Short mmCIF file of C-alpha atoms and ligand atoms in Angstrom, two decimals:
data_model
loop_
_atom_site.label_atom_id
_atom_site.label_comp_id
_atom_site.label_asym_id
_atom_site.label_seq_id
_atom_site.Cartn_x
_atom_site.Cartn_y
_atom_site.Cartn_z
CA MET A 1 -119.67 99.64 -52.69
CA ILE A 2 -116.22 98.52 -53.78
CA PRO A 3 -116.22 96.35 -56.94
CA PHE A 4 -113.77 93.46 -57.26
CA LEU A 5 -112.57 95.00 -60.53
CA ASP A 6 -113.64 98.34 -61.96
CA MET A 7 -113.97 97.69 -65.70
CA LYS A 8 -116.02 100.77 -66.57
CA SER A 9 -113.20 103.17 -65.72
CA VAL A 10 -111.08 101.63 -68.47
CA TYR A 11 -113.35 103.16 -71.08
CA THR A 12 -113.89 106.37 -69.12
CA GLU A 13 -110.16 107.04 -68.94
CA LEU A 14 -109.32 106.01 -72.52
CA LYS A 15 -112.50 107.07 -74.33
CA PRO A 16 -110.97 109.51 -76.86
CA GLU A 17 -108.20 107.07 -77.88
CA LEU A 18 -110.53 104.03 -77.99
CA ASP A 19 -113.17 105.89 -79.98
CA ALA A 20 -110.50 107.01 -82.46
CA ALA A 21 -109.25 103.44 -82.79
CA TYR A 22 -112.79 102.21 -83.42
CA ALA A 23 -113.42 104.84 -86.09
CA ARG A 24 -110.09 104.12 -87.79
CA VAL A 25 -110.89 100.42 -88.19
CA MET A 26 -114.53 100.93 -89.15
CA GLU A 27 -113.58 103.45 -91.81
CA SER A 28 -110.82 101.19 -93.16
CA GLY A 29 -113.35 98.51 -94.08
CA TRP A 30 -110.74 95.81 -93.21
CA PHE A 31 -111.39 93.63 -90.16
CA VAL A 32 -109.23 90.50 -90.11
CA LEU A 33 -105.41 90.25 -90.48
CA GLY A 34 -104.51 93.75 -91.51
CA LYS A 35 -102.46 96.78 -90.49
CA GLU A 36 -103.70 97.03 -86.89
CA VAL A 37 -102.78 93.44 -86.07
CA GLU A 38 -99.39 93.86 -87.73
CA ALA A 39 -98.73 97.08 -85.81
CA PHE A 40 -99.86 95.57 -82.51
CA GLU A 41 -97.73 92.46 -83.09
CA SER A 42 -94.59 94.53 -83.56
CA GLU A 43 -95.37 96.90 -80.70
CA TYR A 44 -96.19 94.06 -78.31
CA ALA A 45 -93.05 92.10 -79.28
CA ALA A 46 -90.98 95.22 -78.58
CA PHE A 47 -92.73 95.62 -75.22
CA CYS A 48 -92.06 92.01 -74.23
CA GLY A 49 -88.49 92.06 -75.53
CA THR A 50 -89.00 89.35 -78.13
CA LYS A 51 -88.30 89.39 -81.86
CA HIS A 52 -91.82 88.31 -82.80
CA CYS A 53 -95.45 88.23 -81.78
CA VAL A 54 -98.33 86.40 -83.47
CA GLY A 55 -101.87 87.58 -82.69
CA LEU A 56 -104.40 84.81 -82.05
CA GLY A 57 -108.04 84.44 -81.09
CA ASN A 58 -107.58 83.94 -77.34
CA GLY A 59 -105.17 82.83 -74.64
CA LEU A 60 -106.21 79.19 -74.55
CA GLU A 61 -105.46 78.84 -78.27
CA ALA A 62 -102.17 80.69 -77.83
CA LEU A 63 -101.10 77.94 -75.39
CA GLU A 64 -102.53 75.21 -77.59
CA PHE A 65 -101.02 76.52 -80.84
CA ALA A 66 -97.51 76.71 -79.36
CA LEU A 67 -97.75 72.99 -78.56
CA ARG A 68 -99.22 72.19 -82.00
CA ALA A 69 -96.50 74.17 -83.73
CA TRP A 70 -93.89 71.98 -82.01
CA ASP A 71 -95.85 68.86 -83.03
CA ILE A 72 -96.54 67.93 -79.42
CA GLY A 73 -99.51 65.57 -79.26
CA ALA A 74 -100.61 62.00 -78.60
CA GLY A 75 -98.02 60.02 -76.65
CA ASP A 76 -96.31 63.14 -75.33
CA GLU A 77 -96.33 64.51 -71.79
CA VAL A 78 -96.36 68.15 -70.72
CA ILE A 79 -95.51 69.38 -67.21
CA VAL A 80 -98.22 71.73 -65.89
CA PRO A 81 -98.84 73.29 -62.48
CA SER A 82 -101.33 71.49 -60.22
CA ASN A 83 -102.30 74.99 -59.07
CA THR A 84 -103.54 76.93 -62.10
CA TYR A 85 -106.56 78.02 -64.05
CA ILE A 86 -107.87 75.02 -65.99
CA ALA A 87 -107.06 76.61 -69.40
CA THR A 88 -103.40 75.64 -68.96
CA TRP A 89 -104.41 71.98 -68.78
CA LEU A 90 -107.04 72.30 -71.53
CA ALA A 91 -104.36 73.41 -74.01
CA VAL A 92 -102.37 70.23 -73.37
CA THR A 93 -105.28 67.84 -73.63
CA ALA A 94 -106.60 69.70 -76.71
CA VAL A 95 -103.53 68.56 -78.68
CA GLY A 96 -103.91 65.00 -77.35
CA ALA A 97 -100.93 65.13 -75.00
CA ARG A 98 -100.97 64.10 -71.34
CA VAL A 99 -100.87 66.58 -68.44
CA VAL A 100 -98.31 65.82 -65.75
CA PRO A 101 -99.16 68.10 -62.83
CA VAL A 102 -96.47 69.38 -60.47
CA GLU A 103 -97.19 70.98 -57.10
CA PRO A 104 -96.49 74.65 -56.24
CA THR A 105 -93.80 75.98 -53.93
CA PRO A 106 -94.87 76.00 -50.25
CA GLY A 107 -97.46 78.78 -49.93
CA GLY A 108 -97.63 79.01 -53.73
CA PRO A 109 -98.76 80.11 -56.09
CA ASN A 110 -96.37 78.87 -58.81
CA ILE A 111 -94.91 75.54 -59.89
CA ASP A 112 -92.00 74.33 -57.73
CA PRO A 113 -88.93 73.75 -59.96
CA ASP A 114 -87.48 71.38 -57.36
CA ARG A 115 -90.40 69.00 -57.94
CA ILE A 116 -90.25 69.02 -61.75
CA ALA A 117 -87.26 66.67 -62.16
CA ALA A 118 -89.10 63.83 -60.42
CA ALA A 119 -92.04 64.21 -62.84
CA LEU A 120 -89.97 63.92 -66.04
CA THR A 121 -90.15 60.77 -68.17
CA PRO A 122 -88.76 59.89 -71.62
CA ARG A 123 -92.10 61.12 -73.01
CA THR A 124 -91.86 64.62 -71.51
CA ARG A 125 -91.70 67.23 -74.29
CA ALA A 126 -92.48 70.55 -72.64
CA ILE A 127 -92.95 72.51 -69.43
CA MET A 128 -95.78 75.01 -69.14
CA PRO A 129 -95.12 77.32 -66.19
CA VAL A 130 -97.85 79.80 -65.28
CA HIS A 131 -97.14 83.24 -63.82
CA LEU A 132 -100.24 83.03 -61.67
CA TYR A 133 -101.79 86.21 -60.25
CA GLY A 134 -99.08 88.21 -62.08
CA GLN A 135 -96.35 86.64 -59.90
CA PRO A 136 -93.50 85.34 -62.08
CA ALA A 137 -92.64 81.65 -61.83
CA ASP A 138 -89.01 80.72 -61.11
CA MET A 139 -87.93 80.81 -64.76
CA ASP A 140 -84.16 80.61 -64.18
CA ALA A 141 -84.54 77.20 -62.51
CA ILE A 142 -87.14 76.04 -65.06
CA MET A 143 -85.04 77.03 -68.09
CA ALA A 144 -81.98 75.32 -66.61
CA LEU A 145 -83.97 72.09 -66.22
CA ALA A 146 -85.42 72.41 -69.73
CA ALA A 147 -81.98 72.91 -71.26
CA LYS A 148 -80.63 69.89 -69.39
CA HIS A 149 -83.44 67.62 -70.63
CA GLY A 150 -84.04 69.13 -74.10
CA LEU A 151 -87.57 70.36 -73.35
CA LYS A 152 -89.58 73.26 -74.76
CA VAL A 153 -90.96 75.84 -72.36
CA VAL A 154 -94.13 77.79 -73.03
CA GLU A 155 -94.91 80.43 -70.43
CA ASP A 156 -98.57 81.04 -69.60
CA VAL A 157 -98.47 84.85 -69.43
CA ALA A 158 -102.26 85.29 -69.31
CA GLN A 159 -102.06 86.98 -65.89
CA ALA A 160 -98.62 88.56 -66.06
CA GLN A 161 -98.21 90.96 -69.00
CA GLY A 162 -95.40 93.35 -68.11
CA ALA A 163 -94.00 91.38 -65.16
CA ARG A 164 -90.24 90.86 -64.96
CA VAL A 165 -87.72 88.30 -63.76
CA ARG A 166 -84.36 89.96 -63.07
CA GLY A 167 -85.32 92.80 -65.41
CA ARG A 168 -86.56 90.61 -68.29
CA ARG A 169 -90.23 90.50 -69.22
CA THR A 170 -92.37 87.42 -68.82
CA GLY A 171 -93.17 86.11 -72.29
CA SER A 172 -89.51 86.48 -73.33
CA LEU A 173 -88.05 83.95 -70.90
CA GLY A 174 -89.23 80.63 -72.35
CA ASN A 175 -89.20 79.35 -75.95
CA ALA A 176 -92.64 80.91 -76.30
CA GLY A 177 -94.98 83.05 -74.23
CA ALA A 178 -98.76 82.61 -74.50
CA HIS A 179 -100.79 85.73 -73.73
CA SER A 180 -104.49 86.31 -73.16
CA PHE A 181 -106.23 89.62 -73.77
CA PHE A 182 -109.50 88.64 -72.11
CA PRO A 183 -111.07 91.92 -70.91
CA SER A 184 -110.14 91.49 -67.23
CA LYS A 185 -106.42 90.76 -67.83
CA ASN A 186 -103.81 93.47 -67.21
CA ILE A 187 -103.93 94.32 -70.91
CA GLY A 188 -107.45 93.44 -71.95
CA ALA A 189 -109.34 93.72 -75.21
CA PHE A 190 -113.08 94.42 -75.43
CA GLY A 191 -113.78 90.86 -76.39
CA ASP A 192 -111.42 87.89 -76.80
CA GLY A 193 -107.82 88.03 -77.96
CA GLY A 194 -104.48 86.31 -77.50
CA ALA A 195 -100.92 86.12 -78.78
CA VAL A 196 -97.70 84.15 -78.76
CA THR A 197 -94.38 85.96 -78.27
CA THR A 198 -91.11 84.30 -79.25
CA ASP A 199 -87.64 84.77 -80.75
CA ASP A 200 -88.04 81.63 -82.88
CA PRO A 201 -88.78 82.45 -86.57
CA LYS A 202 -89.77 78.84 -87.33
CA LEU A 203 -92.41 78.89 -84.60
CA VAL A 204 -93.73 82.19 -85.97
CA GLU A 205 -94.01 80.80 -89.48
CA ARG A 206 -95.94 77.75 -88.27
CA LEU A 207 -98.28 79.80 -86.07
CA ARG A 208 -99.15 82.17 -88.93
CA VAL A 209 -100.12 79.18 -91.06
CA LEU A 210 -101.98 77.35 -88.26
CA ARG A 211 -104.11 80.37 -87.35
CA ASN A 212 -105.21 80.86 -90.94
CA TYR A 213 -106.65 77.49 -92.15
CA GLY A 214 -103.15 76.13 -92.70
CA SER A 215 -102.60 78.70 -95.41
CA ARG A 216 -99.85 81.22 -96.10
CA VAL A 217 -101.00 82.17 -99.59
CA LYS A 218 -104.77 82.55 -100.10
CA TYR A 219 -106.44 79.28 -101.20
CA VAL A 220 -103.20 77.31 -100.92
CA ASN A 221 -103.38 75.05 -97.86
CA LEU A 222 -100.18 73.53 -96.51
CA GLU A 223 -101.78 71.68 -93.61
CA LYS A 224 -105.04 71.16 -91.73
CA GLY A 225 -105.05 74.47 -89.92
CA LEU A 226 -107.56 76.24 -87.74
CA ASN A 227 -109.09 79.69 -87.52
CA SER A 228 -107.80 81.68 -84.55
CA ARG A 229 -106.93 85.31 -85.24
CA LEU A 230 -106.75 88.48 -83.27
CA ASP A 231 -109.08 90.81 -85.16
CA GLU A 232 -108.38 94.36 -86.33
CA LEU A 233 -110.75 96.08 -83.91
CA GLN A 234 -109.32 94.29 -80.87
CA ALA A 235 -105.77 94.93 -82.09
CA ALA A 236 -106.53 98.65 -82.47
CA PHE A 237 -107.96 98.74 -78.93
CA LEU A 238 -105.01 96.77 -77.58
CA ARG A 239 -102.56 99.32 -79.03
CA VAL A 240 -104.28 101.93 -76.86
CA ARG A 241 -104.11 99.65 -73.82
CA LEU A 242 -100.45 98.77 -74.46
CA ALA A 243 -99.42 102.42 -74.32
CA LYS A 244 -100.77 102.48 -70.74
CA LEU A 245 -99.73 99.03 -69.57
CA ASP A 246 -96.61 99.95 -67.58
CA GLU A 247 -98.34 102.93 -65.98
CA TRP A 248 -101.41 100.91 -65.04
CA ASN A 249 -99.26 98.08 -63.68
CA ASP A 250 -97.51 100.70 -61.53
CA ARG A 251 -100.88 101.74 -60.14
CA ARG A 252 -101.56 98.09 -59.27
CA ARG A 253 -98.18 98.03 -57.46
CA THR A 254 -99.29 101.01 -55.39
CA VAL A 255 -102.51 99.22 -54.43
CA ALA A 256 -100.58 96.04 -53.55
CA ALA A 257 -98.09 97.99 -51.44
CA ARG A 258 -100.97 99.56 -49.53
CA TYR A 259 -102.51 96.13 -48.85
CA ASP A 260 -99.08 94.86 -47.71
CA ASP A 261 -98.71 97.79 -45.37
CA ARG A 262 -102.21 97.71 -43.90
CA LEU A 263 -102.49 93.92 -43.49
CA ALA A 264 -98.94 92.99 -42.49
CA ASP A 265 -99.54 92.43 -38.77
CA ILE A 266 -102.68 90.26 -38.98
CA ARG A 267 -101.50 86.87 -37.80
CA SER A 268 -104.25 84.68 -39.25
CA LEU A 269 -103.64 86.12 -42.73
CA ALA A 270 -100.82 85.14 -45.12
CA LEU A 271 -99.89 87.85 -47.63
CA PRO A 272 -98.38 87.32 -51.10
CA ASN A 273 -94.73 86.39 -50.85
CA VAL A 274 -92.62 87.97 -53.63
CA PRO A 275 -89.16 86.48 -54.27
CA GLN A 276 -86.37 89.06 -54.50
CA TRP A 277 -85.76 88.25 -58.23
CA ALA A 278 -89.39 88.87 -59.22
CA ASP A 279 -91.22 92.03 -60.26
CA PRO A 280 -94.92 91.06 -60.30
CA VAL A 281 -97.78 92.99 -61.94
CA TRP A 282 -100.53 92.16 -59.43
CA HIS A 283 -103.18 90.81 -61.75
CA LEU A 284 -104.67 89.65 -58.45
CA TYR A 285 -103.84 90.35 -54.82
CA VAL A 286 -104.35 86.99 -53.17
CA VAL A 287 -104.24 86.37 -49.42
CA ARG A 288 -104.61 83.07 -47.58
CA THR A 289 -106.59 82.42 -44.42
CA ASN A 290 -108.24 79.47 -42.69
CA ARG A 291 -111.14 81.81 -41.86
CA ARG A 292 -111.97 82.59 -45.48
CA ALA A 293 -115.73 82.11 -45.19
CA ASP A 294 -115.93 84.69 -42.36
CA VAL A 295 -113.90 87.22 -44.35
CA ILE A 296 -115.98 86.77 -47.51
CA LYS A 297 -119.18 87.22 -45.53
CA ALA A 298 -117.95 90.39 -43.82
CA LEU A 299 -116.74 91.87 -47.11
CA GLU A 300 -120.04 91.03 -48.77
CA THR A 301 -122.00 92.70 -45.94
CA ALA A 302 -119.85 95.82 -46.40
CA GLY A 303 -120.56 95.84 -50.17
CA ILE A 304 -117.03 94.77 -51.08
CA GLY A 305 -116.36 92.28 -53.89
CA SER A 306 -113.96 89.36 -53.53
CA LEU A 307 -113.34 86.17 -55.53
CA ILE A 308 -111.62 82.80 -55.17
CA HIS A 309 -108.92 81.94 -57.74
CA TYR A 310 -109.58 79.04 -57.89
CA PRO A 311 -112.07 77.13 -55.75
CA ILE A 312 -111.56 73.70 -57.42
CA PRO A 313 -108.14 72.64 -58.75
CA PRO A 314 -108.14 71.14 -62.28
CA HIS A 315 -107.50 67.54 -61.10
CA LEU A 316 -110.72 67.59 -59.04
CA GLN A 317 -112.84 68.93 -61.91
CA GLU A 318 -115.38 66.66 -63.61
CA ALA A 319 -113.57 67.51 -66.87
CA TYR A 320 -110.51 65.55 -65.67
CA ALA A 321 -112.28 62.73 -63.84
CA GLU A 322 -110.73 60.39 -66.43
CA LEU A 323 -107.32 60.92 -64.80
CA GLY A 324 -108.60 59.28 -61.61
CA GLN A 325 -106.70 61.80 -59.48
CA GLY A 326 -108.99 62.09 -56.47
CA LYS A 327 -108.82 64.28 -53.39
CA GLY A 328 -105.40 64.08 -51.77
CA THR A 329 -103.46 63.68 -55.03
CA TYR A 330 -102.15 67.25 -55.00
CA PRO A 331 -102.50 68.38 -51.38
CA LEU A 332 -100.71 71.73 -51.84
CA ALA A 333 -102.99 72.79 -54.69
CA GLU A 334 -106.00 71.55 -52.70
CA LYS A 335 -104.95 73.52 -49.60
CA LEU A 336 -104.60 76.68 -51.70
CA ALA A 337 -108.05 76.13 -53.20
CA GLU A 338 -109.44 75.98 -49.66
CA THR A 339 -107.68 79.07 -48.29
CA VAL A 340 -106.99 81.64 -51.06
CA LEU A 341 -108.98 84.83 -51.39
CA SER A 342 -108.54 87.56 -54.02
CA LEU A 343 -109.16 91.08 -52.75
CA PRO A 344 -110.34 93.96 -54.96
CA MET A 345 -107.51 95.10 -57.24
CA GLY A 346 -107.04 97.21 -60.33
CA PRO A 347 -105.50 100.34 -61.81
CA HIS A 348 -108.53 102.42 -60.89
CA MET A 349 -108.85 101.40 -57.24
CA PRO A 350 -108.50 104.38 -54.86
CA LEU A 351 -106.24 103.87 -51.84
CA GLU A 352 -109.12 104.90 -49.57
CA SER A 353 -111.00 101.84 -50.85
CA VAL A 354 -108.00 99.64 -50.06
CA ASP A 355 -108.06 101.02 -46.52
CA GLU A 356 -111.78 100.23 -46.23
CA VAL A 357 -111.23 96.63 -47.36
CA CYS A 358 -108.36 96.25 -44.87
CA ALA A 359 -110.43 97.68 -42.01
CA VAL A 360 -113.19 95.09 -42.61
CA ILE A 361 -110.66 92.24 -42.74
CA ARG A 362 -108.92 93.44 -39.58
CA GLN A 363 -112.18 93.69 -37.69
CA THR A 364 -113.28 90.23 -38.84
CA LEU A 365 -110.05 88.42 -38.01
CA ALA A 366 -109.62 90.18 -34.66
CA ALA A 367 -113.02 88.84 -33.55
C1 PLP B 1 -107.28 83.74 -68.78
C2 PLP B 1 -106.33 82.63 -68.70
C3 PLP B 1 -106.11 81.74 -69.77
C4 PLP B 1 -107.00 81.69 -70.98
O1 PLP B 1 -107.06 82.85 -71.72
P1 PLP B 1 -108.36 83.11 -72.63
O2 PLP B 1 -107.98 84.30 -73.44
O3 PLP B 1 -109.50 83.39 -71.69
O4 PLP B 1 -108.59 81.91 -73.45
C5 PLP B 1 -105.11 80.80 -69.66
N1 PLP B 1 -104.36 80.71 -68.56
C6 PLP B 1 -104.54 81.52 -67.49
C7 PLP B 1 -103.65 81.37 -66.30
C8 PLP B 1 -105.54 82.50 -67.52
O5 PLP B 1 -105.72 83.29 -66.46
#
């Protein structure tokens, strides 16, 4: 049996440090907005190469709060990828703004900068690139466009903590980076968590107020805020995970390199294509094949997990039926949804397991 993602080994490997973190918080008697969150915020900002980090309740709210903090809302448009997890879109519609989807580069997975210009209107306020699967989006081209048109850029870093573009970390490349610490992400909490990283002190100030009922000083409310805070326990756990993030991302690179090596010559299989300026962190290892159903079935029979990220693009979801964007509206995203397959991946995956997965795929696609 080879699991899609081995979550149990996270605790097994880090048990002494995680147990100590748990005890420290429990004994402190302080659980929301305290020393652990402050320490994590400064450590995570340093890791990302930004001046600031604000801990929030989850990744979706990190995306949403960045837009709110810039007063983006009704009447505004935000450029989003047609090929993404639906949370990217949900953040935009949550603030009352309109999603303007843009197709990925040929083969994907990320938004194609060359197609963004044609989607801009006088109402466009922001671009929300996603570093899907841990593969960085083309931020140089996106930032150049944003500068030219006076737009904000919020990176969706939910799947790409630690990735780099020309040596600089994702989350430090746009005006803001929105991070998720959902348990299965490259740096995961043991529950929900999120954060925004940025160099902009005004954005930080606004986010700290928004996450805390619109209040900076207890019982003094400056605006109609919300409640979305990274809690002390999760922050303490995340500090343990952060210390290992680069090392664990390196282990993912080793797994990805093994897949690349063992699958390279299979003609009916397209492997991830990494641009020379990108240093991905392999949140997922995603192949494409027109014979996906056969591969899934063979893997399943062999006791090997696999998943589809994602089977239905956001524009074809019931949730966005109101947009009236039927099948055929975003053919590249639709084609990806029909052909992508995520193979088992993670920092605890033995290379022998990678070889087993590859052997099953080879046998299936040779038949
Ligand atoms: C996980 C994820 C989110 C949402 O993060 P949560 O912490 O689960 O709210 C947003 N965007 C992408 C691309 C994600 O993978």
